[in-house]
Coordinates of C-alpha atoms in Angstrom, one line a residue:
N1 CA 13.2 -11.8 8.2
D2 CA 10.9 -11.7 11.2
K3 CA 9.2 -8.4 10.4
H4 CA 8.3 -9.3 6.8
F5 CA 7.1 -12.8 7.8
S6 CA 5.0 -11.4 10.6
R7 CA 3.5 -8.8 8.3
L8 CA 2.5 -11.4 5.6
S9 CA 1.2 -13.8 8.2
N10 CA -1.0 -11.2 9.7
M11 CA -2.2 -10.1 6.3
I12 CA -3.3 -13.6 5.3
E13 CA -4.5 -15.2 8.6
H14 CA -8.1 -14.0 8.5
H15 CA -8.9 -15.1 4.9
K16 CA -10.2 -18.2 3.3
V17 CA -7.4 -20.2 1.7
V18 CA -8.2 -22.0 -1.6
N19 CA -5.1 -24.2 -1.8
E20 CA -2.9 -26.2 0.5
S21 CA -0.2 -23.9 1.8
T22 CA 2.5 -24.0 4.4
V23 CA 3.0 -21.1 6.9
N24 CA 6.0 -22.1 9.0
A25 CA 7.1 -19.5 11.6
E26 CA 10.2 -21.3 12.6
E27 CA 11.6 -21.3 9.0
K28 CA 9.9 -18.0 8.1
L29 CA 8.3 -19.9 5.2
I30 CA 5.1 -19.2 3.4
S31 CA 4.4 -21.4 0.4
P32 CA 2.3 -20.0 -2.5
I33 CA -1.1 -19.2 -1.2
I34 CA -4.4 -18.2 -2.8
L35 CA -7.0 -16.2 -0.8
R36 CA -10.6 -16.0 -1.7
D37 CA -13.5 -13.7 -0.7
V38 CA -11.1 -10.8 -0.3
T39 CA -12.7 -7.3 -0.4
W40 CA -11.2 -4.3 -2.0
N41 CA -10.4 -2.6 1.3
D42 CA -8.5 -5.6 2.9
P43 CA -4.9 -4.9 3.6
V44 CA -3.9 -7.7 1.1
M45 CA -5.6 -5.6 -1.6
Q46 CA -4.3 -2.2 -0.4
E47 CA -0.6 -2.9 0.4
E48 CA 2.4 -4.2 -1.6
I49 CA 2.7 -7.8 -0.6
F50 CA 6.2 -8.9 -1.9
G51 CA 5.3 -12.5 -1.2
P52 CA 3.7 -15.6 -2.7
V53 CA 0.2 -14.4 -2.1
L54 CA -2.7 -14.2 -4.7
A55 CA -5.8 -12.5 -3.4
V56 CA -9.0 -13.0 -5.4
C57 CA -11.6 -10.2 -5.1
K58 CA -14.9 -10.7 -6.9
V59 CA -16.2 -7.8 -9.0
K60 CA -19.2 -7.5 -11.3
D61 CA -17.3 -6.5 -14.6
F62 CA -14.0 -5.3 -16.0
D63 CA -14.7 -1.7 -15.3
E64 CA -15.1 -2.5 -11.6
A65 CA -12.0 -4.6 -11.7
L66 CA -10.0 -1.6 -13.0
K67 CA -11.6 0.6 -10.3
V68 CA -10.6 -1.8 -7.6
A69 CA -7.1 -2.3 -8.9
N70 CA -6.5 1.5 -9.1
N71 CA -8.0 2.1 -5.7
T72 CA -4.7 1.8 -3.8
E73 CA -1.8 4.0 -2.8
Y74 CA 0.6 1.8 -4.8
G75 CA 1.1 1.3 -8.5
L76 CA 4.2 -0.8 -9.2
T77 CA 3.0 -3.7 -11.4
G78 CA -0.2 -5.1 -12.7
A79 CA -1.4 -7.9 -15.0
V80 CA -4.5 -8.5 -17.1
I81 CA -5.4 -11.9 -18.3
S82 CA -8.0 -11.6 -21.1
N83 CA -8.9 -12.6 -24.6
N84 CA -10.9 -9.4 -25.0
R85 CA -8.8 -6.9 -26.9
M86 CA -11.1 -4.0 -25.8
N87 CA -10.4 -4.9 -22.2
L88 CA -6.7 -5.0 -22.8
E89 CA -6.7 -1.6 -24.5
K90 CA -8.8 -0.2 -21.7
A91 CA -6.3 -1.4 -19.2
R92 CA -3.4 0.0 -21.3
N93 CA -5.0 3.4 -21.0
E94 CA -6.5 3.3 -17.5
F95 CA -4.6 0.9 -15.3
H96 CA -2.3 3.1 -13.2
V97 CA 0.8 1.0 -12.8
G98 CA 4.4 1.4 -13.8
N99 CA 4.8 -2.0 -15.5
L100 CA 1.8 -3.7 -17.0
Y101 CA 1.7 -7.3 -18.2
F102 CA -0.9 -8.8 -20.6
N103 CA -1.6 -12.5 -20.5
R104 CA 1.5 -13.4 -18.5
K105 CA 2.8 -13.3 -15.0
C106 CA 3.2 -9.9 -13.4
T107 CA 6.8 -10.1 -12.5
G108 CA 9.9 -10.4 -14.5
A109 CA 11.1 -7.0 -15.9
I110 CA 14.5 -7.7 -17.2
V111 CA 17.2 -5.4 -15.7
G112 CA 19.0 -3.5 -18.4
Y113 CA 16.3 -4.3 -21.0
Q114 CA 13.0 -3.2 -19.5
P115 CA 12.7 0.0 -17.4
F116 CA 11.1 -0.7 -14.0
G117 CA 9.3 1.5 -11.6
G118 CA 5.9 2.5 -10.3
F119 CA 3.5 5.3 -9.4
N120 CA 2.3 6.8 -6.2
M121 CA 3.9 5.1 -3.2
S122 CA 5.6 2.6 -5.4
G123 CA 8.4 4.8 -6.6
T124 CA 9.3 8.0 -8.2
D125 CA 7.0 7.8 -11.2
S126 CA 10.1 7.4 -13.4
K127 CA 11.5 4.1 -14.3
A128 CA 14.9 2.8 -13.3
G129 CA 16.7 2.2 -16.6
G130 CA 14.3 4.4 -18.6
P131 CA 15.1 7.7 -20.3
D132 CA 13.4 9.8 -17.7
Y133 CA 15.3 8.3 -14.8
L134 CA 18.5 10.3 -15.5
I135 CA 16.6 13.5 -14.8
L136 CA 16.1 12.5 -11.2
H137 CA 19.9 12.7 -10.7
M138 CA 20.3 16.1 -12.4
Q139 CA 20.2 19.5 -10.7
G140 CA 18.5 22.2 -12.7
K141 CA 20.1 25.6 -12.5
T142 CA 19.0 29.0 -13.9
I143 CA 21.9 31.5 -14.5
S144 CA 21.4 35.2 -15.1
E145 CA 24.4 37.4 -15.9
A146 CA 24.5 41.1 -16.6
F147 CA 27.1 42.4 -19.2

């Protein structure tokens, strides 16, 4: 829709593009795009994108990468590509996301098989399809009766 296309277009227009990409306002089309030299406080790093945009932000090491990744109001999904088992385990413990993917794409939770949900502004902290999701739809009640 117009609003989402405009939001994405504004988000990417001031960045260096690595690949050939099409941004077509008439068709509301943005082909997959890779942005480089992005800083941690750019909107493309701070907001949920929901579009074919990959932002590359240089960091000095894995610890800084986790710090940058966790420095957002959102926490729906994340991915870590690494052959270093210690980095993967560190991410398992410290990456604040609802769905975490190792050495694969960061989308693709299977409805009815993998619970899905995020933290902070990305959801309710419980996962749709997970065991704690039912509690959101329950109403607790304390009853006291004298005999």
